[in-house]
Amino acid sequence: MGFWDRRLFGDSRVWVCGQASGDVLEVAIGSGLNLPYYPPGIRLVGVDISPPMLAIARRRAAEHSLQADLREGDAHQLALPDASFDTVVCTFSLCAIPDERQAVAEMTRLLRPGGLLLLADHVAGRSRPVRALQRGLELISVPVGGEHFLRRPLNTARSAGLDIERQERFGPAGIVERLAARKPAHQPR
Ligand SMILES: C[S@@+](CC[C@H](N)C(=O)[O-])C[C@H]1O[C@@H](n2cnc3c(N)ncnc32)[C@H](O)[C@@H]1O
């Protein structure tokens, strides 16, 4: 991740974490690379399906003297109550979670009305040749590593009923995208 952070993802961790507030859930927190970028005063729960990744995240939290509740969990179905977070964060993981729609539906369930979903990921490129290349890559990366290149979390968040407040795309053919999407304060009847 460090390699891609330096070459491709720019200041996405600062961009995402800087908008987090209150009770924060980070889904698929991995080794905790976002931890140093959260503002003081938040209450963080981080989940990941991989115990070894969580062990690294716990070490990183301790190194930075950060309090965080880091626990094992599957993004498709998390044992957490409805509407219990002001912010949900997921960075560079919707590409790796098998059912991104189910994961975003779960993130939406866990957000309080008016809460903010913050996502950053590599996504399907703007140009046809780049998407063709990504399609070719997926022939190997999906069966071997579960890594997807043609997803668009923006559309998934819209389909989940969230309002897109901020969205930025950059990198070659716009293959990196980050967005802030709000859960409506009042659900339409
Ligand atoms: C590429 S890493 C990104 C980690 C971190 N979010 C970051 O920004 O550095 C993808 C992470 O997704 C986790 N993951 C994959 N499928 C998952 C699932 N179904 N539920 C929870 N975590 C999952 C992996 O264990 C891994 O830690």
Coordinates of N, CA and C and ligand atoms in Angstrom, one line a residue:
M1 N 0.8 -1.2 0.0 CA 0.0 0.0 0.0 C 0.9 1.3 0.0
G2 N 2.0 1.2 0.7 CA 2.9 2.4 0.8 C 3.3 2.8 -0.6
F3 N 3.6 1.9 -1.5 CA 4.1 2.2 -2.8 C 3.0 2.9 -3.6
W4 N 1.7 2.4 -3.5 CA 0.6 3.0 -4.2 C 0.2 4.4 -3.6
D5 N 0.4 4.5 -2.3 CA 0.1 5.7 -1.6 C 1.0 6.8 -2.2
R6 N 2.3 6.5 -2.3 CA 3.3 7.5 -2.8 C 3.1 7.8 -4.3
R7 N 2.7 6.8 -5.1 CA 2.7 7.0 -6.5 C 1.4 7.4 -7.1
L8 N 0.3 7.0 -6.5 CA -1.0 7.1 -7.1 C -2.1 7.8 -6.2
F9 N -2.1 7.5 -5.0 CA -3.3 7.9 -4.2 C -3.2 9.3 -3.6
G10 N -2.0 9.9 -3.7 CA -1.9 11.3 -3.3 C -2.2 11.5 -1.8
D11 N -3.0 12.6 -1.5 CA -3.3 12.9 -0.1 C -4.6 12.3 0.3
S12 N -5.0 11.2 -0.3 CA -6.4 10.7 -0.1 C -6.6 10.3 1.4
R13 N -5.6 9.9 2.1 CA -5.8 9.5 3.5 C -6.1 10.8 4.3
V14 N -5.4 11.8 4.0 CA -5.6 13.1 4.7 C -7.0 13.6 4.3
W15 N -7.4 13.6 3.1 CA -8.7 14.0 2.6 C -9.8 13.3 3.3
V16 N -9.7 12.0 3.3 CA -10.8 11.2 3.9 C -10.8 11.4 5.4
C17 N -9.7 11.2 6.1 CA -9.8 11.2 7.6 C -10.0 12.6 8.1
G18 N -9.6 13.6 7.4 CA -9.8 15.0 7.9 C -11.3 15.3 7.9
Q19 N -12.2 14.6 7.3 CA -13.6 14.9 7.3 C -14.4 14.0 8.3
A20 N -13.7 13.1 9.0 CA -14.3 12.2 9.9 C -14.6 13.0 11.2
S21 N -15.7 12.7 11.9 CA -16.0 13.3 13.2 C -16.9 12.4 14.0
G22 N -16.8 12.6 15.3 CA -17.7 11.8 16.2 C -17.4 10.4 16.3
D23 N -18.4 9.5 16.3 CA -18.2 8.1 16.3 C -17.9 7.6 14.9
V24 N -16.7 7.1 14.7 CA -16.2 6.7 13.4 C -16.0 5.2 13.3
L25 N -16.5 4.6 12.2 CA -16.3 3.2 11.9 C -15.4 3.2 10.7
E26 N -14.3 2.5 10.8 CA -13.5 2.2 9.5 C -13.6 0.8 9.2
V27 N -14.2 0.5 8.0 CA -14.4 -0.8 7.5 C -13.2 -1.3 6.7
A28 N -12.8 -2.5 6.9 CA -11.6 -3.1 6.3 C -10.4 -2.2 6.5
I29 N -10.1 -2.0 7.8 CA -9.1 -1.0 8.2 C -7.6 -1.5 7.8
G30 N -7.5 -2.8 7.5 CA -6.2 -3.3 7.2 C -5.2 -3.1 8.2
S31 N -4.0 -2.6 7.8 CA -2.9 -2.4 8.8 C -3.0 -1.1 9.5
G32 N -4.1 -0.4 9.3 CA -4.3 0.9 10.0 C -3.5 2.1 9.5
L33 N -3.3 2.1 8.1 CA -2.5 3.2 7.6 C -3.2 4.6 7.7
N34 N -4.6 4.5 7.9 CA -5.3 5.8 8.1 C -5.1 6.4 9.5
L35 N -4.7 5.5 10.5 CA -4.8 5.9 11.9 C -4.1 7.3 12.2
P36 N -2.9 7.5 11.7 CA -2.3 8.8 12.1 C -3.0 10.0 11.5
Y37 N -3.9 9.9 10.6 CA -4.6 11.0 10.0 C -5.9 11.4 10.5
Y38 N -6.4 10.7 11.5 CA -7.7 11.1 12.1 C -7.5 12.3 13.0
P39 N -8.5 13.1 13.1 CA -8.4 14.3 14.0 C -8.6 13.8 15.4
P40 N -8.0 14.6 16.4 CA -8.2 14.2 17.8 C -9.7 14.3 18.1
G41 N -10.1 13.5 19.1 CA -11.5 13.6 19.6 C -12.5 12.7 19.0
I42 N -12.1 12.0 17.9 CA -13.0 11.0 17.4 C -13.0 9.7 18.2
R43 N -14.0 8.9 18.2 CA -14.1 7.6 18.8 C -14.1 6.6 17.7
L44 N -13.0 5.8 17.6 CA -12.8 5.0 16.4 C -13.1 3.5 16.7
V45 N -13.9 2.9 15.8 CA -14.0 1.4 15.8 C -13.5 1.0 14.4
G46 N -12.6 0.1 14.3 CA -12.0 -0.4 13.1 C -12.3 -1.9 12.9
V47 N -12.7 -2.3 11.8 CA -13.0 -3.8 11.6 C -12.2 -4.2 10.3
D48 N -11.8 -5.5 10.4 CA -11.2 -6.1 9.2 C -11.4 -7.6 9.4
I49 N -11.4 -8.3 8.2 CA -11.6 -9.7 8.2 C -10.4 -10.5 8.6
S50 N -9.2 -9.8 8.5 CA -7.9 -10.5 8.7 C -7.3 -10.2 10.0
P51 N -7.2 -11.3 10.9 CA -6.5 -11.1 12.2 C -5.1 -10.6 12.0
P52 N -4.3 -11.1 11.1 CA -2.9 -10.6 11.0 C -2.9 -9.1 10.6
M53 N -3.8 -8.6 9.8 CA -3.8 -7.1 9.5 C -4.2 -6.4 10.7
L54 N -5.1 -6.9 11.5 CA -5.6 -6.2 12.7 C -4.4 -6.1 13.7
A55 N -3.6 -7.2 13.8 CA -2.4 -7.2 14.7 C -1.5 -6.0 14.3
I56 N -1.3 -5.8 13.1 CA -0.4 -4.7 12.6 C -1.1 -3.3 13.0
A57 N -2.4 -3.3 12.7 CA -3.1 -2.0 13.1 C -3.1 -1.7 14.6
R58 N -3.2 -2.8 15.4 CA -3.1 -2.5 16.8 C -1.7 -2.0 17.2
R59 N -0.6 -2.6 16.6 CA 0.7 -2.1 16.9 C 0.8 -0.6 16.5
R60 N 0.3 -0.3 15.3 CA 0.4 1.1 14.8 C -0.4 2.1 15.7
A61 N -1.6 1.6 16.2 CA -2.3 2.5 17.1 C -1.5 2.7 18.4
A62 N -0.9 1.7 18.9 CA -0.1 1.8 20.1 C 1.1 2.8 19.8
E63 N 1.8 2.6 18.7 CA 2.9 3.5 18.4 C 2.5 5.0 18.4
H64 N 1.3 5.2 17.9 CA 0.8 6.6 17.8 C 0.0 7.0 19.0
S65 N 0.0 6.2 20.1 CA -0.8 6.4 21.3 C -2.2 6.8 21.0
L66 N -2.8 6.0 20.1 CA -4.2 6.2 19.7 C -5.1 5.1 20.3
Q67 N -6.3 5.6 20.8 CA -7.3 4.7 21.4 C -8.2 4.3 20.2
A68 N -8.3 3.0 19.9 CA -9.2 2.5 18.9 C -9.7 1.1 19.2
D69 N -10.9 0.9 19.0 CA -11.5 -0.5 19.2 C -11.3 -1.2 17.9
L70 N -10.4 -2.1 17.8 CA -10.1 -2.8 16.5 C -10.5 -4.2 16.6
R71 N -11.4 -4.6 15.8 CA -12.0 -6.0 15.9 C -12.2 -6.7 14.6
E72 N -12.3 -8.0 14.7 CA -12.5 -8.8 13.5 C -14.0 -8.7 13.1
G73 N -14.2 -8.6 11.8 CA -15.6 -8.5 11.3 C -15.6 -8.6 9.7
D74 N -16.7 -9.0 9.2 CA -16.9 -9.1 7.8 C -17.7 -8.0 7.3
A75 N -17.2 -7.2 6.4 CA -17.9 -6.0 5.9 C -19.3 -6.3 5.4
H76 N -19.5 -7.5 5.0 CA -20.9 -7.8 4.4 C -21.9 -7.8 5.5
Q77 N -21.5 -8.1 6.7 CA -22.5 -8.3 7.8 C -21.7 -8.0 9.1
L78 N -21.9 -6.9 9.7 CA -21.2 -6.5 10.9 C -22.1 -6.5 12.1
A79 N -21.5 -7.1 13.2 CA -22.3 -7.2 14.4 C -22.3 -5.9 15.2
L80 N -22.9 -4.9 14.6 CA -23.0 -3.5 15.2 C -24.4 -3.0 15.0
P81 N -24.9 -2.2 16.0 CA -26.3 -1.8 15.9 C -26.5 -0.7 14.7
D82 N -27.7 -0.7 14.2 CA -28.2 0.3 13.2 C -27.8 1.7 13.7
A83 N -27.5 2.5 12.8 CA -27.4 4.0 13.0 C -26.5 4.3 14.2
S84 N -25.3 3.7 14.3 CA -24.5 3.9 15.5 C -23.3 4.8 15.2
F85 N -23.1 5.2 14.0 CA -21.9 6.0 13.7 C -22.2 7.3 12.9
D86 N -21.4 8.4 13.3 CA -21.5 9.6 12.5 C -20.8 9.6 11.2
T87 N -19.7 8.8 11.2 CA -18.9 8.7 10.0 C -18.5 7.2 9.7
V88 N -18.6 6.8 8.5 CA -18.0 5.5 8.1 C -17.0 5.7 7.0
V89 N -15.8 5.1 7.2 CA -14.7 5.3 6.3 C -14.4 3.9 5.7
C90 N -14.1 3.9 4.4 CA -13.5 2.7 3.8 C -12.6 3.1 2.7
T91 N -11.3 2.8 2.8 CA -10.3 3.3 1.8 C -9.6 2.0 1.2
F92 N -9.6 2.0 -0.1 CA -8.8 1.1 -0.9 C -9.2 -0.4 -0.5
S93 N -10.4 -0.6 -0.2 CA -10.9 -1.9 0.2 C -12.1 -2.4 -0.6
L94 N -13.0 -1.4 -1.1 CA -14.1 -1.9 -1.8 C -13.7 -2.6 -3.1
C95 N -12.5 -2.4 -3.5 CA -11.9 -3.2 -4.6 C -11.7 -4.6 -4.2
A96 N -11.6 -4.9 -2.9 CA -11.2 -6.2 -2.5 C -12.3 -7.0 -1.8
I97 N -13.4 -6.3 -1.4 CA -14.5 -6.9 -0.7 C -15.4 -7.6 -1.7
P98 N -15.7 -8.9 -1.6 CA -16.4 -9.6 -2.7 C -17.7 -8.9 -3.2
D99 N -18.6 -8.6 -2.3 CA -19.8 -8.0 -2.7 C -19.9 -6.5 -2.2
E100 N -19.4 -5.6 -3.1 CA -19.3 -4.2 -2.7 C -20.7 -3.6 -2.4
R101 N -21.7 -4.0 -3.1 CA -23.1 -3.5 -2.9 C -23.5 -3.8 -1.5
Q102 N -23.3 -5.0 -1.1 CA -23.7 -5.5 0.3 C -22.9 -4.7 1.3
A103 N -21.6 -4.5 1.0 CA -20.8 -3.8 2.0 C -21.3 -2.3 2.1
V104 N -21.6 -1.7 1.0 CA -22.0 -0.3 1.1 C -23.4 -0.2 1.8
A105 N -24.3 -1.2 1.5 CA -25.6 -1.3 2.2 C -25.4 -1.4 3.7
E106 N -24.4 -2.2 4.1 CA -24.1 -2.4 5.5 C -23.6 -1.1 6.1
M107 N -22.7 -0.4 5.4 CA -22.1 0.9 5.9 C -23.3 1.9 6.1
T108 N -24.2 1.9 5.1 CA -25.4 2.8 5.2 C -26.2 2.5 6.4
R109 N -26.5 1.2 6.6 CA -27.3 0.8 7.8 C -26.6 1.4 9.1
L110 N -25.3 1.3 9.2 CA -24.6 1.7 10.4 C -24.5 3.2 10.6
L111 N -24.7 4.0 9.5 CA -24.6 5.4 9.6 C -25.9 6.0 10.3
R112 N -25.7 7.0 11.1 CA -26.8 7.7 11.7 C -27.4 8.6 10.5
P113 N -28.7 8.9 10.6 CA -29.3 9.8 9.6 C -28.5 11.1 9.7
G114 N -28.1 11.6 8.5 CA -27.2 12.8 8.4 C -25.7 12.5 8.5
G115 N -25.4 11.2 8.7 CA -24.0 10.8 8.8 C -23.3 10.7 7.4
L116 N -22.0 10.7 7.5 CA -21.1 10.8 6.3 C -20.4 9.5 6.0
L117 N -20.5 9.1 4.7 CA -19.7 7.9 4.2 C -18.5 8.5 3.5
L118 N -17.3 8.1 3.8 CA -16.1 8.6 3.1 C -15.4 7.4 2.5
L119 N -15.2 7.5 1.2 CA -14.6 6.4 0.4 C -13.5 6.9 -0.4
A120 N -12.4 6.1 -0.6 CA -11.4 6.3 -1.6 C -11.0 5.0 -2.2
D121 N -10.8 4.9 -3.5 CA -10.4 3.7 -4.1 C -9.9 3.9 -5.5
H122 N -9.3 2.8 -6.0 CA -9.0 2.8 -7.5 C -10.3 2.3 -8.2
V123 N -10.6 2.9 -9.3 CA -11.9 2.6 -9.9 C -11.7 2.4 -11.4
A124 N -12.8 2.1 -12.1 CA -12.8 2.0 -13.6 C -12.4 3.3 -14.2
G125 N -11.4 3.2 -15.2 CA -10.9 4.4 -15.8 C -11.9 5.1 -16.7
R126 N -11.6 6.3 -17.1 CA -12.5 7.1 -17.9 C -12.5 6.6 -19.4
S127 N -11.4 6.1 -19.8 CA -11.2 5.8 -21.3 C -11.4 4.3 -21.5
R128 N -11.9 4.1 -22.7 CA -12.2 2.7 -23.1 C -10.9 1.8 -23.1
P129 N -9.8 2.3 -23.7 CA -8.6 1.5 -23.7 C -8.2 1.1 -22.2
V130 N -8.3 2.1 -21.3 CA -7.9 1.8 -19.9 C -8.8 0.8 -19.3
R131 N -10.1 0.9 -19.6 CA -11.0 -0.1 -19.0 C -10.8 -1.5 -19.6
A132 N -10.4 -1.5 -20.9 CA -10.0 -2.8 -21.5 C -8.8 -3.4 -20.8
L133 N -7.9 -2.6 -20.5 CA -6.7 -3.1 -19.8 C -7.1 -3.6 -18.4
Q134 N -7.9 -2.8 -17.7 CA -8.4 -3.2 -16.4 C -9.2 -4.5 -16.5
R135 N -10.0 -4.7 -17.5 CA -10.7 -5.9 -17.7 C -9.8 -7.1 -17.8
G136 N -8.7 -6.9 -18.6 CA -7.7 -7.9 -18.8 C -7.0 -8.3 -17.4
L137 N -6.7 -7.2 -16.7 CA -6.1 -7.5 -15.4 C -7.0 -8.3 -14.5
E138 N -8.3 -8.0 -14.5 CA -9.2 -8.7 -13.6 C -9.3 -10.2 -13.9
L139 N -9.0 -10.6 -15.2 CA -9.0 -12.0 -15.5 C -8.1 -12.8 -14.6
I140 N -7.0 -12.1 -14.2 CA -6.1 -12.8 -13.2 C -6.3 -12.3 -11.8
S141 N -6.5 -11.0 -11.6 CA -6.5 -10.5 -10.2 C -7.8 -10.9 -9.4
V142 N -8.9 -11.1 -10.1 CA -10.1 -11.5 -9.3 C -10.0 -13.0 -8.9
P143 N -9.7 -13.9 -9.8 CA -9.5 -15.3 -9.2 C -8.4 -15.5 -8.3
V144 N -7.3 -14.8 -8.6 CA -6.1 -15.0 -7.7 C -6.1 -14.3 -6.4
G145 N -6.5 -13.0 -6.5 CA -6.4 -12.2 -5.2 C -7.7 -11.5 -4.8
G146 N -8.8 -11.7 -5.6 CA -10.1 -11.1 -5.3 C -10.1 -9.6 -5.5
E147 N -9.1 -9.1 -6.4 CA -9.0 -7.6 -6.6 C -9.7 -7.2 -7.8
H148 N -10.6 -6.2 -7.7 CA -11.4 -5.7 -8.8 C -10.9 -4.3 -9.2
F149 N -11.0 -4.1 -10.5 CA -10.5 -2.8 -11.1 C -11.6 -2.0 -11.8
L150 N -12.7 -2.6 -12.0 CA -13.8 -1.9 -12.8 C -14.9 -1.4 -11.9
R151 N -14.7 -1.3 -10.6 CA -15.9 -0.9 -9.8 C -16.0 0.6 -9.8
R152 N -17.2 1.1 -9.4 CA -17.4 2.6 -9.3 C -18.2 2.8 -8.0
P153 N -17.5 2.9 -6.8 CA -18.2 3.1 -5.6 C -19.2 4.3 -5.6
L154 N -18.9 5.3 -6.4 CA -19.8 6.4 -6.5 C -21.2 6.0 -6.9
N155 N -21.3 5.1 -7.9 CA -22.6 4.6 -8.3 C -23.3 3.7 -7.2
T156 N -22.4 3.0 -6.6 CA -22.9 2.1 -5.5 C -23.5 2.9 -4.4
A157 N -22.8 4.0 -4.0 CA -23.3 4.9 -2.9 C -24.6 5.6 -3.3
R158 N -24.7 6.0 -4.6 CA -25.9 6.6 -5.1 C -27.0 5.6 -5.0
S159 N -26.8 4.4 -5.4 CA -27.8 3.4 -5.4 C -28.3 3.0 -4.0
A160 N -27.4 3.2 -3.0 CA -27.7 3.0 -1.6 C -28.6 4.1 -1.0
G161 N -28.8 5.2 -1.8 CA -29.7 6.3 -1.4 C -28.9 7.4 -0.7
L162 N -27.6 7.4 -0.9 CA -26.8 8.5 -0.3 C -26.7 9.7 -1.2
D163 N -26.5 10.8 -0.6 CA -26.3 12.1 -1.4 C -24.8 12.4 -1.5
I164 N -24.4 12.5 -2.8 CA -22.9 12.7 -3.0 C -22.7 14.2 -2.7
E165 N -21.8 14.5 -1.7 CA -21.5 15.9 -1.4 C -20.2 16.4 -2.0
R166 N -19.3 15.5 -2.1 CA -18.0 15.9 -2.7 C -17.4 14.7 -3.4
Q167 N -16.8 14.9 -4.6 CA -16.3 13.8 -5.3 C -15.1 14.3 -6.1
E168 N -14.0 13.6 -6.1 CA -12.8 14.0 -6.9 C -12.2 12.7 -7.6
R169 N -11.8 13.0 -8.8 CA -11.1 11.9 -9.6 C -9.8 12.3 -10.1
F170 N -8.8 11.5 -10.0 CA -7.5 11.9 -10.5 C -6.7 10.7 -10.9
G171 N -5.4 10.9 -11.2 CA -4.6 9.8 -11.7 C -4.8 9.5 -13.1
P172 N -4.0 8.6 -13.7 CA -4.2 8.3 -15.1 C -5.6 7.8 -15.4
A173 N -6.3 8.5 -16.4 CA -7.6 8.1 -16.8 C -8.6 8.2 -15.6
G174 N -8.3 8.9 -14.6 CA -9.2 9.1 -13.4 C -9.4 7.8 -12.7
I175 N -8.4 7.0 -12.5 CA -8.6 5.7 -11.9 C -8.6 5.8 -10.4
V176 N -8.3 7.0 -9.8 CA -8.5 7.1 -8.3 C -9.7 8.0 -8.1
E177 N -10.5 7.6 -7.2 CA -11.7 8.4 -6.9 C -11.9 8.4 -5.4
R178 N -12.3 9.6 -4.9 CA -12.6 9.7 -3.5 C -13.9 10.5 -3.4
L179 N -14.7 10.2 -2.4 CA -16.0 10.9 -2.3 C -16.5 10.9 -0.8
A180 N -17.3 11.9 -0.6 CA -18.1 12.1 0.7 C -19.5 12.0 0.3
A181 N -20.3 11.1 0.9 CA -21.7 10.9 0.6 C -22.5 10.9 1.9
R182 N -23.6 11.6 2.0 CA -24.3 11.8 3.2 C -25.6 10.9 3.2
K183 N -25.9 10.3 4.3 CA -27.1 9.6 4.5 C -28.2 10.7 4.8
P184 N -29.3 10.7 4.0 CA -30.3 11.7 4.2 C -30.8 11.7 5.7
A185 N -31.0 12.9 6.2 CA -31.4 13.1 7.6 C -32.8 12.5 7.7
H186 N -33.6 12.6 6.7 CA -35.0 12.1 6.7 C -35.1 11.2 5.5
Q187 N -35.5 9.9 5.7 CA -35.7 9.0 4.6 C -37.0 9.3 3.9
P188 N -36.9 9.4 2.5 CA -38.2 9.7 1.8 C -39.1 8.5 2.0
R189 N -40.4 8.9 2.1 CA -41.4 7.8 2.3 C -41.7 7.1 1.0
Ligands
LIG1 C1 -5.9 -3.3 0.2 S1 -6.2 -3.5 1.9 C2 -6.7 -1.8 2.3 C3 -6.5 -1.6 3.8 C4 -6.8 -0.2 4.3 N1 -8.2 0.1 4.2 C5 -6.0 0.8 3.7 O1 -6.5 1.8 3.2 O2 -4.7 0.7 3.7 C6 -7.8 -4.3 1.8 C7 -8.3 -4.8 3.2 O3 -9.7 -5.3 3.0 C8 -9.8 -6.4 3.9 N2 -11.0 -7.1 3.6 C9 -11.2 -7.8 2.4 N3 -12.5 -8.4 2.4 C10 -13.0 -8.0 3.6 C11 -14.3 -8.3 4.2 N4 -15.2 -9.0 3.6 N5 -14.6 -7.7 5.4 C12 -13.6 -6.9 6.0 N6 -12.4 -6.7 5.5 C13 -12.1 -7.2 4.3 C14 -8.5 -7.1 3.8 O4 -8.3 -8.0 4.9 C15 -7.5 -6.0 3.8 O5 -7.1 -5.6 5.0

